[in-house]
PDB file of C-alpha atoms in Angstrom:
ATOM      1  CA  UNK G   1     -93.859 -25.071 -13.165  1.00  0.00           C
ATOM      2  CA  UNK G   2     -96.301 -25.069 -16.254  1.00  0.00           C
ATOM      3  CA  UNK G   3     -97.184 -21.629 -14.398  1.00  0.00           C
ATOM      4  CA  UNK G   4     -94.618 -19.773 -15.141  1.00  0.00           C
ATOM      5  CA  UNK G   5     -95.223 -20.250 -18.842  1.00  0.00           C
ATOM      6  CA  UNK G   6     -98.695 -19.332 -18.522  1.00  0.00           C
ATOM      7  CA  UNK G   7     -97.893 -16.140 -16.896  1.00  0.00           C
ATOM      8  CA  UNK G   8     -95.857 -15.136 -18.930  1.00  0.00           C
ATOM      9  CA  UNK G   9     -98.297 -15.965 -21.932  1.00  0.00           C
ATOM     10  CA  UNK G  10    -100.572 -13.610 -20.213  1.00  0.00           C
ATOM     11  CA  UNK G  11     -98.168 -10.854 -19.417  1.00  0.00           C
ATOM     12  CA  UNK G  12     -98.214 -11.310 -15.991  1.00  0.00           C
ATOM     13  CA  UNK G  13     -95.487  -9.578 -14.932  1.00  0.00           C
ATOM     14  CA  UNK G  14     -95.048  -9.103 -11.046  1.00  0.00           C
ATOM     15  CA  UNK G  15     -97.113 -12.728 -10.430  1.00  0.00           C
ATOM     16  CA  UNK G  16     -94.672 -14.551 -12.878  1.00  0.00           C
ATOM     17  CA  UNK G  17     -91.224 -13.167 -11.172  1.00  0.00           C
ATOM     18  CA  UNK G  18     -93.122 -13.874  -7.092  1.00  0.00           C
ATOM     19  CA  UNK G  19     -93.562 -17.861  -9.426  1.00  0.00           C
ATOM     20  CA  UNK G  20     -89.690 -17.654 -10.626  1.00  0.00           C
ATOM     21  CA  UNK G  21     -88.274 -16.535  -7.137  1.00  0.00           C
ATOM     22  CA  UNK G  22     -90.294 -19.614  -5.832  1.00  0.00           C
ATOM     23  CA  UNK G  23     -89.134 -21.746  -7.778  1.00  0.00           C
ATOM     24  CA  UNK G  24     -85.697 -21.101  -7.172  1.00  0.00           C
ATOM     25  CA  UNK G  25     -86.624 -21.054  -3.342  1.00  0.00           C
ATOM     26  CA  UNK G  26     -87.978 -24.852  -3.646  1.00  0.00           C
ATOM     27  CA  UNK G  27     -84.210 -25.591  -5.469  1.00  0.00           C
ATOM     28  CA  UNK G  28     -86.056 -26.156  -8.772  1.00  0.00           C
ATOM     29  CA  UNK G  29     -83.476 -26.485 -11.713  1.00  0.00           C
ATOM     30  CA  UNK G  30     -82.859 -23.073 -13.395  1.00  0.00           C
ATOM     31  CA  UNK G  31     -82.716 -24.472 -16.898  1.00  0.00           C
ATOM     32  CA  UNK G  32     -85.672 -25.841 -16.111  1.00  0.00           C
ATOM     33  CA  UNK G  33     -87.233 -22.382 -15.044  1.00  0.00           C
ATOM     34  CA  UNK G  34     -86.154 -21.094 -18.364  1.00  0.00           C
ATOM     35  CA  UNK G  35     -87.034 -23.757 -20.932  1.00  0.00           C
ATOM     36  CA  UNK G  36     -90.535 -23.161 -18.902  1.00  0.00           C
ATOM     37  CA  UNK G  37     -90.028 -19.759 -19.910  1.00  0.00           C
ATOM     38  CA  UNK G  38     -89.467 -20.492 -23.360  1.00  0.00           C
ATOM     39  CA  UNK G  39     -92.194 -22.389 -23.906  1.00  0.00           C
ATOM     40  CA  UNK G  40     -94.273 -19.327 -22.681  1.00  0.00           C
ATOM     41  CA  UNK G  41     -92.377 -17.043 -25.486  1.00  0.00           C
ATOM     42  CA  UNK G  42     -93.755 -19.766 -28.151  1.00  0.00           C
ATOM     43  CA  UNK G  43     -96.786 -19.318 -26.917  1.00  0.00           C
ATOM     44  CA  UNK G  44     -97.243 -15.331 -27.229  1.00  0.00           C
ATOM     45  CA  UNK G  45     -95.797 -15.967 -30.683  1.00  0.00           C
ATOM     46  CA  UNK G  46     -99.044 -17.989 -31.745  1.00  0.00           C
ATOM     47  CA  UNK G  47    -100.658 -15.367 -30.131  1.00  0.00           C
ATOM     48  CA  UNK G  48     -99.829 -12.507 -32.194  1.00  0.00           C
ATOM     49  CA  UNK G  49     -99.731 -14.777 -35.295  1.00  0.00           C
ATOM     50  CA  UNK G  50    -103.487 -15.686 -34.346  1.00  0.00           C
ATOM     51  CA  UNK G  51    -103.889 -11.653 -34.092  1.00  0.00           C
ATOM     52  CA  UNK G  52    -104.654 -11.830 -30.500  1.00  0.00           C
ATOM     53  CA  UNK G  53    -101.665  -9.696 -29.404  1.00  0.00           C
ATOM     54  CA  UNK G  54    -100.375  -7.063 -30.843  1.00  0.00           C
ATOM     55  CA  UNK G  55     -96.400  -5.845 -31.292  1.00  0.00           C
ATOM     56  CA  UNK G  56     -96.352  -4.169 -27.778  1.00  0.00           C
ATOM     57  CA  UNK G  57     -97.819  -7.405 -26.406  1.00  0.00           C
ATOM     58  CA  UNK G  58     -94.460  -8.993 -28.082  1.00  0.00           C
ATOM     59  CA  UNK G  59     -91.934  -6.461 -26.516  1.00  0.00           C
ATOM     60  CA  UNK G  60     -93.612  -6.466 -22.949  1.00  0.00           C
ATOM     61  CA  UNK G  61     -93.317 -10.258 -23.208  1.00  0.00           C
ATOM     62  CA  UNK G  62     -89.667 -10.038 -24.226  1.00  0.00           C
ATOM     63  CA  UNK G  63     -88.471  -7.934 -21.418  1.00  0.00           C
ATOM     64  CA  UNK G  64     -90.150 -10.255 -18.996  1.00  0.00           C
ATOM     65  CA  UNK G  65     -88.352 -12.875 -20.563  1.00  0.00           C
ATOM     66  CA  UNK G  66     -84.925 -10.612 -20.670  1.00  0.00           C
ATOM     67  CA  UNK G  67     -85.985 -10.340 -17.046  1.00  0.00           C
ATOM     68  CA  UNK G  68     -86.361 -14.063 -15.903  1.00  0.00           C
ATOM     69  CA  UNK G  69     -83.102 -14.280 -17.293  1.00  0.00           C
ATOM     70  CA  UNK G  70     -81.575 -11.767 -15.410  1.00  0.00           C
ATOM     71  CA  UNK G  71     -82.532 -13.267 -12.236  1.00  0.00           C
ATOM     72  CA  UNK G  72     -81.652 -16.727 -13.001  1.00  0.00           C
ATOM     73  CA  UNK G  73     -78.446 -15.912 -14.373  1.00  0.00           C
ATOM     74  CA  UNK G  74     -76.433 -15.936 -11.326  1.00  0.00           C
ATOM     75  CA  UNK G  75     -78.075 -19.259 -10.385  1.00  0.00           C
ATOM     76  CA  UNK G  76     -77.068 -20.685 -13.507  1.00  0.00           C
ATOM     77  CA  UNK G  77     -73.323 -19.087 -14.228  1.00  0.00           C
ATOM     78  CA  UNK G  78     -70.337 -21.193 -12.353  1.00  0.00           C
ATOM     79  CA  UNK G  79     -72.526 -24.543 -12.358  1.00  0.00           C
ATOM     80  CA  UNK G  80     -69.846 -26.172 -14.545  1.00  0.00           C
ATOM     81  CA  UNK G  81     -67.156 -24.366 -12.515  1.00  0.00           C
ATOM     82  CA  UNK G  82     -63.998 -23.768 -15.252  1.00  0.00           C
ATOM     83  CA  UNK G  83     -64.546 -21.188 -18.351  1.00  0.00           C
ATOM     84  CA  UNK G  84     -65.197 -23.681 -21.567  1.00  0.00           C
ATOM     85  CA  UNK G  85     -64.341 -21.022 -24.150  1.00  0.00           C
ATOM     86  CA  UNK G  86     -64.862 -17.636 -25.324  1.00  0.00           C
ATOM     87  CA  UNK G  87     -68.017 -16.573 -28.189  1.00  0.00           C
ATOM     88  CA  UNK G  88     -69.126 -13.777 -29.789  1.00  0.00           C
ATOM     89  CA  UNK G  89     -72.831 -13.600 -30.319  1.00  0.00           C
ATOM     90  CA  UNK G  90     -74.939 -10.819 -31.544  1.00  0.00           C
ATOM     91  CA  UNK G  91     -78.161 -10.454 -33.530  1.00  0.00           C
ATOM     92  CA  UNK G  92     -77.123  -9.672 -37.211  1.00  0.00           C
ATOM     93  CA  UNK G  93     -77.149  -5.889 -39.043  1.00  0.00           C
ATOM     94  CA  UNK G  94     -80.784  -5.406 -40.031  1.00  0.00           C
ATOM     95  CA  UNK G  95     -82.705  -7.603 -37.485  1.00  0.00           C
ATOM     96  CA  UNK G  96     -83.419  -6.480 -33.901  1.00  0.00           C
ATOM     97  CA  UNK G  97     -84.556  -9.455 -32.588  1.00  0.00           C
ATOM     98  CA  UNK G  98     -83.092 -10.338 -28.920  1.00  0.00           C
ATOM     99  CA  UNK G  99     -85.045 -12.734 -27.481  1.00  0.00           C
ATOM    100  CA  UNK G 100     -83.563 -15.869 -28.961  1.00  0.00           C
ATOM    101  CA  UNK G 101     -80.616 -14.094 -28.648  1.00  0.00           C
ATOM    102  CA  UNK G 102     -80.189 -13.655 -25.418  1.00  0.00           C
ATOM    103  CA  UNK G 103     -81.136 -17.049 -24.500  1.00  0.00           C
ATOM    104  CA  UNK G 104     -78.445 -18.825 -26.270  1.00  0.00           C
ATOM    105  CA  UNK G 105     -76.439 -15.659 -24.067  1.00  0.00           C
ATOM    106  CA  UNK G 106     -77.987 -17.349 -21.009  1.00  0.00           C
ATOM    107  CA  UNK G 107     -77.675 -20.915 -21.822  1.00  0.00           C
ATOM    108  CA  UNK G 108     -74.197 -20.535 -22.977  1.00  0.00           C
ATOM    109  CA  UNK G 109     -73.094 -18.655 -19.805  1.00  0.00           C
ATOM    110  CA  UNK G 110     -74.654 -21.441 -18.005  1.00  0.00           C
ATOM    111  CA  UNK G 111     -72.847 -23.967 -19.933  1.00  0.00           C
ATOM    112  CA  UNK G 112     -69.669 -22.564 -18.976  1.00  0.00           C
ATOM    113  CA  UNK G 113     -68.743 -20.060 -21.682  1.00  0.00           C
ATOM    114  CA  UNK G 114     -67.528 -16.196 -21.937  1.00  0.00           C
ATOM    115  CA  UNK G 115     -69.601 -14.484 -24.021  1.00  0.00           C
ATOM    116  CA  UNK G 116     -69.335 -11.165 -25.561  1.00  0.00           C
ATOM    117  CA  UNK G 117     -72.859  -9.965 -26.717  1.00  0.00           C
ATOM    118  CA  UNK G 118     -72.602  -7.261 -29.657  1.00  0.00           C
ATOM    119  CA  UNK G 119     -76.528  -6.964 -29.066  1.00  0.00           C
ATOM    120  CA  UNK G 120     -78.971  -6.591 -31.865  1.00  0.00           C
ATOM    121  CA  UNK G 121     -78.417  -4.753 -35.426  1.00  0.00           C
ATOM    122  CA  UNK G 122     -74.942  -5.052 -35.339  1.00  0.00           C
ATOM    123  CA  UNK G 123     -73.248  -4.384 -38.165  1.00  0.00           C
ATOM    124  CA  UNK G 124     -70.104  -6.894 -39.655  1.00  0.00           C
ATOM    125  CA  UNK G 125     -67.457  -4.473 -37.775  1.00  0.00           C
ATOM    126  CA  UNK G 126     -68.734  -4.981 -34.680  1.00  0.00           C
ATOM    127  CA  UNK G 127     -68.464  -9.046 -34.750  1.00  0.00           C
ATOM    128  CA  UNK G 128     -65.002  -8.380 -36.109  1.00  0.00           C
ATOM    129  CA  UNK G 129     -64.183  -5.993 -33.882  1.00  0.00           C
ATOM    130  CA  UNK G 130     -65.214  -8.208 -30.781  1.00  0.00           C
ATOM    131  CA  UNK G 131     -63.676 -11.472 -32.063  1.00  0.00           C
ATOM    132  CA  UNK G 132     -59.838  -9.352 -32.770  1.00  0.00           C
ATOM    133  CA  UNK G 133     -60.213  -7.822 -28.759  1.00  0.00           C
ATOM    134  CA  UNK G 134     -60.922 -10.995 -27.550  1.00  0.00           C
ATOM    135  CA  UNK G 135     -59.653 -13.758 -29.444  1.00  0.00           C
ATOM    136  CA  UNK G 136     -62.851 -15.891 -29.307  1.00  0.00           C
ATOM    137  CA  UNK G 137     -62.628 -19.168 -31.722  1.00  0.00           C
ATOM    138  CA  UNK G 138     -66.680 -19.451 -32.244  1.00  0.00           C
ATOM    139  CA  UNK G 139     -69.062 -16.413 -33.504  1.00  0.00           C
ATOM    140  CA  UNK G 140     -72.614 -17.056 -33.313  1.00  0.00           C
ATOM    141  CA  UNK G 141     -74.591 -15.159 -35.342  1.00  0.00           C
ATOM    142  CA  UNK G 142     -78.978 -14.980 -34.845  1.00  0.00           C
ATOM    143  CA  UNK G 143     -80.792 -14.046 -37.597  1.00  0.00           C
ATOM    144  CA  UNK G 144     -84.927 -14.182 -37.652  1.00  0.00           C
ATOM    145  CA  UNK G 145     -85.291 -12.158 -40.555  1.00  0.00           C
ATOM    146  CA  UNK G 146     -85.423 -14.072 -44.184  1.00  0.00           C
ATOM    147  CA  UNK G 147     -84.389 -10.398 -45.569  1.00  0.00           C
ATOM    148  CA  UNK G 148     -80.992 -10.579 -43.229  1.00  0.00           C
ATOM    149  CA  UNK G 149     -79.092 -14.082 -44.676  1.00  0.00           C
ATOM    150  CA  UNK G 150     -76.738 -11.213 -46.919  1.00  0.00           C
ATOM    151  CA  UNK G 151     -76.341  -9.392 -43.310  1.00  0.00           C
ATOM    152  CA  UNK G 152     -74.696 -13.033 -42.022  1.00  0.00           C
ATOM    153  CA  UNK G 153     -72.905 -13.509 -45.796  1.00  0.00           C
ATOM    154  CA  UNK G 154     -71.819  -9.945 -45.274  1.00  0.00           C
ATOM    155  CA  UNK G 155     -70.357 -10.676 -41.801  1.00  0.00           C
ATOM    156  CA  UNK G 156     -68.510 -13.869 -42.919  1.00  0.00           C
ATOM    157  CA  UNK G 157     -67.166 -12.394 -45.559  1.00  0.00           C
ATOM    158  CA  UNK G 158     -65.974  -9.628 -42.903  1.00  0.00           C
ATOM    159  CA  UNK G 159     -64.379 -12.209 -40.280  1.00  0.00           C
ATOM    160  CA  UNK G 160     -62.470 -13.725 -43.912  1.00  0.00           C
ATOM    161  CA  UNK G 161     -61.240 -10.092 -44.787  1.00  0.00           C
ATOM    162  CA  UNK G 162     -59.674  -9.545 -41.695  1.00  0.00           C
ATOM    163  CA  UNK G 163     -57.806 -12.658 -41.644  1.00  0.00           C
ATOM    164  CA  UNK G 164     -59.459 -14.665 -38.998  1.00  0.00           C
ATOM    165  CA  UNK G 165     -61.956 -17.409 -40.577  1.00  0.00           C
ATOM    166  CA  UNK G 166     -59.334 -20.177 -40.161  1.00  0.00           C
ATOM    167  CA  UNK G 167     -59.154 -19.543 -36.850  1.00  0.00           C
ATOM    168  CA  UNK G 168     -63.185 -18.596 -35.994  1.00  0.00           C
ATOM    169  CA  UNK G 169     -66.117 -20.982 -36.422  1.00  0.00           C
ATOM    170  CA  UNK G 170     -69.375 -19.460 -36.785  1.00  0.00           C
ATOM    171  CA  UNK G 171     -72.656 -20.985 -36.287  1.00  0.00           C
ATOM    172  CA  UNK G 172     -75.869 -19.059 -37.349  1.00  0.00           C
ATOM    173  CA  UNK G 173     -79.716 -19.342 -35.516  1.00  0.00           C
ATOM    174  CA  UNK G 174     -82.813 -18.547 -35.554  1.00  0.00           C
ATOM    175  CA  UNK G 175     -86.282 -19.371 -36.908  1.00  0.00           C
ATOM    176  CA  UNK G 176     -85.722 -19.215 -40.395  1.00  0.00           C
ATOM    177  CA  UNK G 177     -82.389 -20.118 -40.622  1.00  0.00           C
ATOM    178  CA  UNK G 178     -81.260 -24.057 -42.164  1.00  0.00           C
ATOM    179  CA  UNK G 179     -78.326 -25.974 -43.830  1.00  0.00           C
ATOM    180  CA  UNK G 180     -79.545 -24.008 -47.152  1.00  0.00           C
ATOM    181  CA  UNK G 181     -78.837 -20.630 -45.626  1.00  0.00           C
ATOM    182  CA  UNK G 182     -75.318 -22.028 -43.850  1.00  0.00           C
ATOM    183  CA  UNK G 183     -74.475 -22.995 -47.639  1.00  0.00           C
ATOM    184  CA  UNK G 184     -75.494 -19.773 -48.779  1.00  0.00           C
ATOM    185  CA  UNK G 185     -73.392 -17.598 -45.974  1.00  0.00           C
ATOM    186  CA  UNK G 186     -70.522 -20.100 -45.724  1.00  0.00           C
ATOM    187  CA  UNK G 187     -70.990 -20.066 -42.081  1.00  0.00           C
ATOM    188  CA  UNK G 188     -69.762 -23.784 -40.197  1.00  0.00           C
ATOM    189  CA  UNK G 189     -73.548 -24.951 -38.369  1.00  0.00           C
ATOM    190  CA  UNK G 190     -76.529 -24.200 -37.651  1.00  0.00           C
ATOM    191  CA  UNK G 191     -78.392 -24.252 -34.455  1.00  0.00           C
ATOM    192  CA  UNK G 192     -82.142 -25.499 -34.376  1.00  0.00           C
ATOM    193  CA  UNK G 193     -82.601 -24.044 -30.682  1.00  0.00           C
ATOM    194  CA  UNK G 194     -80.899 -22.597 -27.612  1.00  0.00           C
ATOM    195  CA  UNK G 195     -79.224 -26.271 -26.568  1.00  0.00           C
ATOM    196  CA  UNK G 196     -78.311 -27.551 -29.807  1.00  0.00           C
ATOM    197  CA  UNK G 197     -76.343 -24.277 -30.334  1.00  0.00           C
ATOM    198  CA  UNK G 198     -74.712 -24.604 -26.820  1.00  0.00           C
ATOM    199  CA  UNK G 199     -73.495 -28.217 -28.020  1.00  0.00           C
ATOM    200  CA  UNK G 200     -72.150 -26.879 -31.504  1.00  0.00           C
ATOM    201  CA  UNK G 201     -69.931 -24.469 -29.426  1.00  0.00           C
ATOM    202  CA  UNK G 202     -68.939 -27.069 -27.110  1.00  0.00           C
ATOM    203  CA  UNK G 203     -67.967 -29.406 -30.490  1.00  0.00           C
ATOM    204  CA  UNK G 204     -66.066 -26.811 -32.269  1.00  0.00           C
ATOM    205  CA  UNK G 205     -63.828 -25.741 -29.522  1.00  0.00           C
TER     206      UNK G 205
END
């Protein structure tokens, strides 16, 4: 399993989705398959902070990741049968950043959830927008950029103009991202990774 990490870590791409298909084939856990996945996305990160990879190294590694996803996503959706809950989740106006993202999309799909993905950049409309059309009691907001926390205050204080923060809880992610910056947004939580954030949603529904 450690392989799949590793390829990915190198950029492997067809080798690493031939490794992914097999493990599926052997009936090897698909959370498992990702958090291996994971851990090969923390290691191109020290890799470009050591200056051994470069920004295109980063995206090429985050589609292959986007792609893993993809193909264990219908492996991991209906494995806790019933729909938990409906959340909004997008990357926050300012910050395109998807890869954390999108695994909390995947892990919360797997853990039984509807989620609406604004994608990346998206402005405080958007959230709003998504949370009036489909009545979703959580938003989860990801945020990797220090220069974004007034991009999740400015969101908040979106989802409070239009008259829905007593009935949405919104939890907030992503590297930089603590109980200092929930104070500072008024969001409800924070999430330190892709399961803690999948519990938070499960708590506050």
């Amino acid at each position: 399993m450690a392989k799949i990490s590793e390829l990915l870590a190198s950029l492997e791409m067809d080798e690493l989705m031939e490794a992914v298909q097999k493990e599926l084939d052997n009936g090897t856990d698909p959370v498992a398959i990702l958090k291996e996945g994971e851990a090969g996305m923390v290691k191109v990160g020290e890799m470009f902070s050591a200056g051994d990879y470069f920004v295109s190294d980063l995206m090429m590694s985050g589609e292959m990741f986007k792609e893993v996803g993809e193909m264990l996503e219908p492996h991991l959706a209906g494995k806790t049968g019933d729909v938990l809950g409906k959340v909004v989740l997008g990357t926050v106006e300012g910050d395109i950043h998807d890869i954390g993202k999108d695994l909390i999309y995947i892990m919360l799909k797997s853990g039984g959830f509807d989620v609406i993905d604004v994608g990346v950049d998206a402005k405080p409309e958007a959230f709003v927008d998504a949370l009036k059309e489909s009545g979703a009691p959580v938003l989860a907001l990801s945020c990797l950029l220090t220069t974004c926390y007034d991009s999740i205050l400015n969101t908040v204080k979106a989802v409070e103009a239009a008259g829905l923060r007593d009935q949405v809880k919104i939890i907030i992610g992503g590297g930089p991202t603590d109980e200092s910056v929930v104070r500072y947004t008024g969001a409800d939580a924070v999430g330190d990774d892709a399961q803690s954030a999948v519990k938070l949603c499960k708590e506050m529904l």
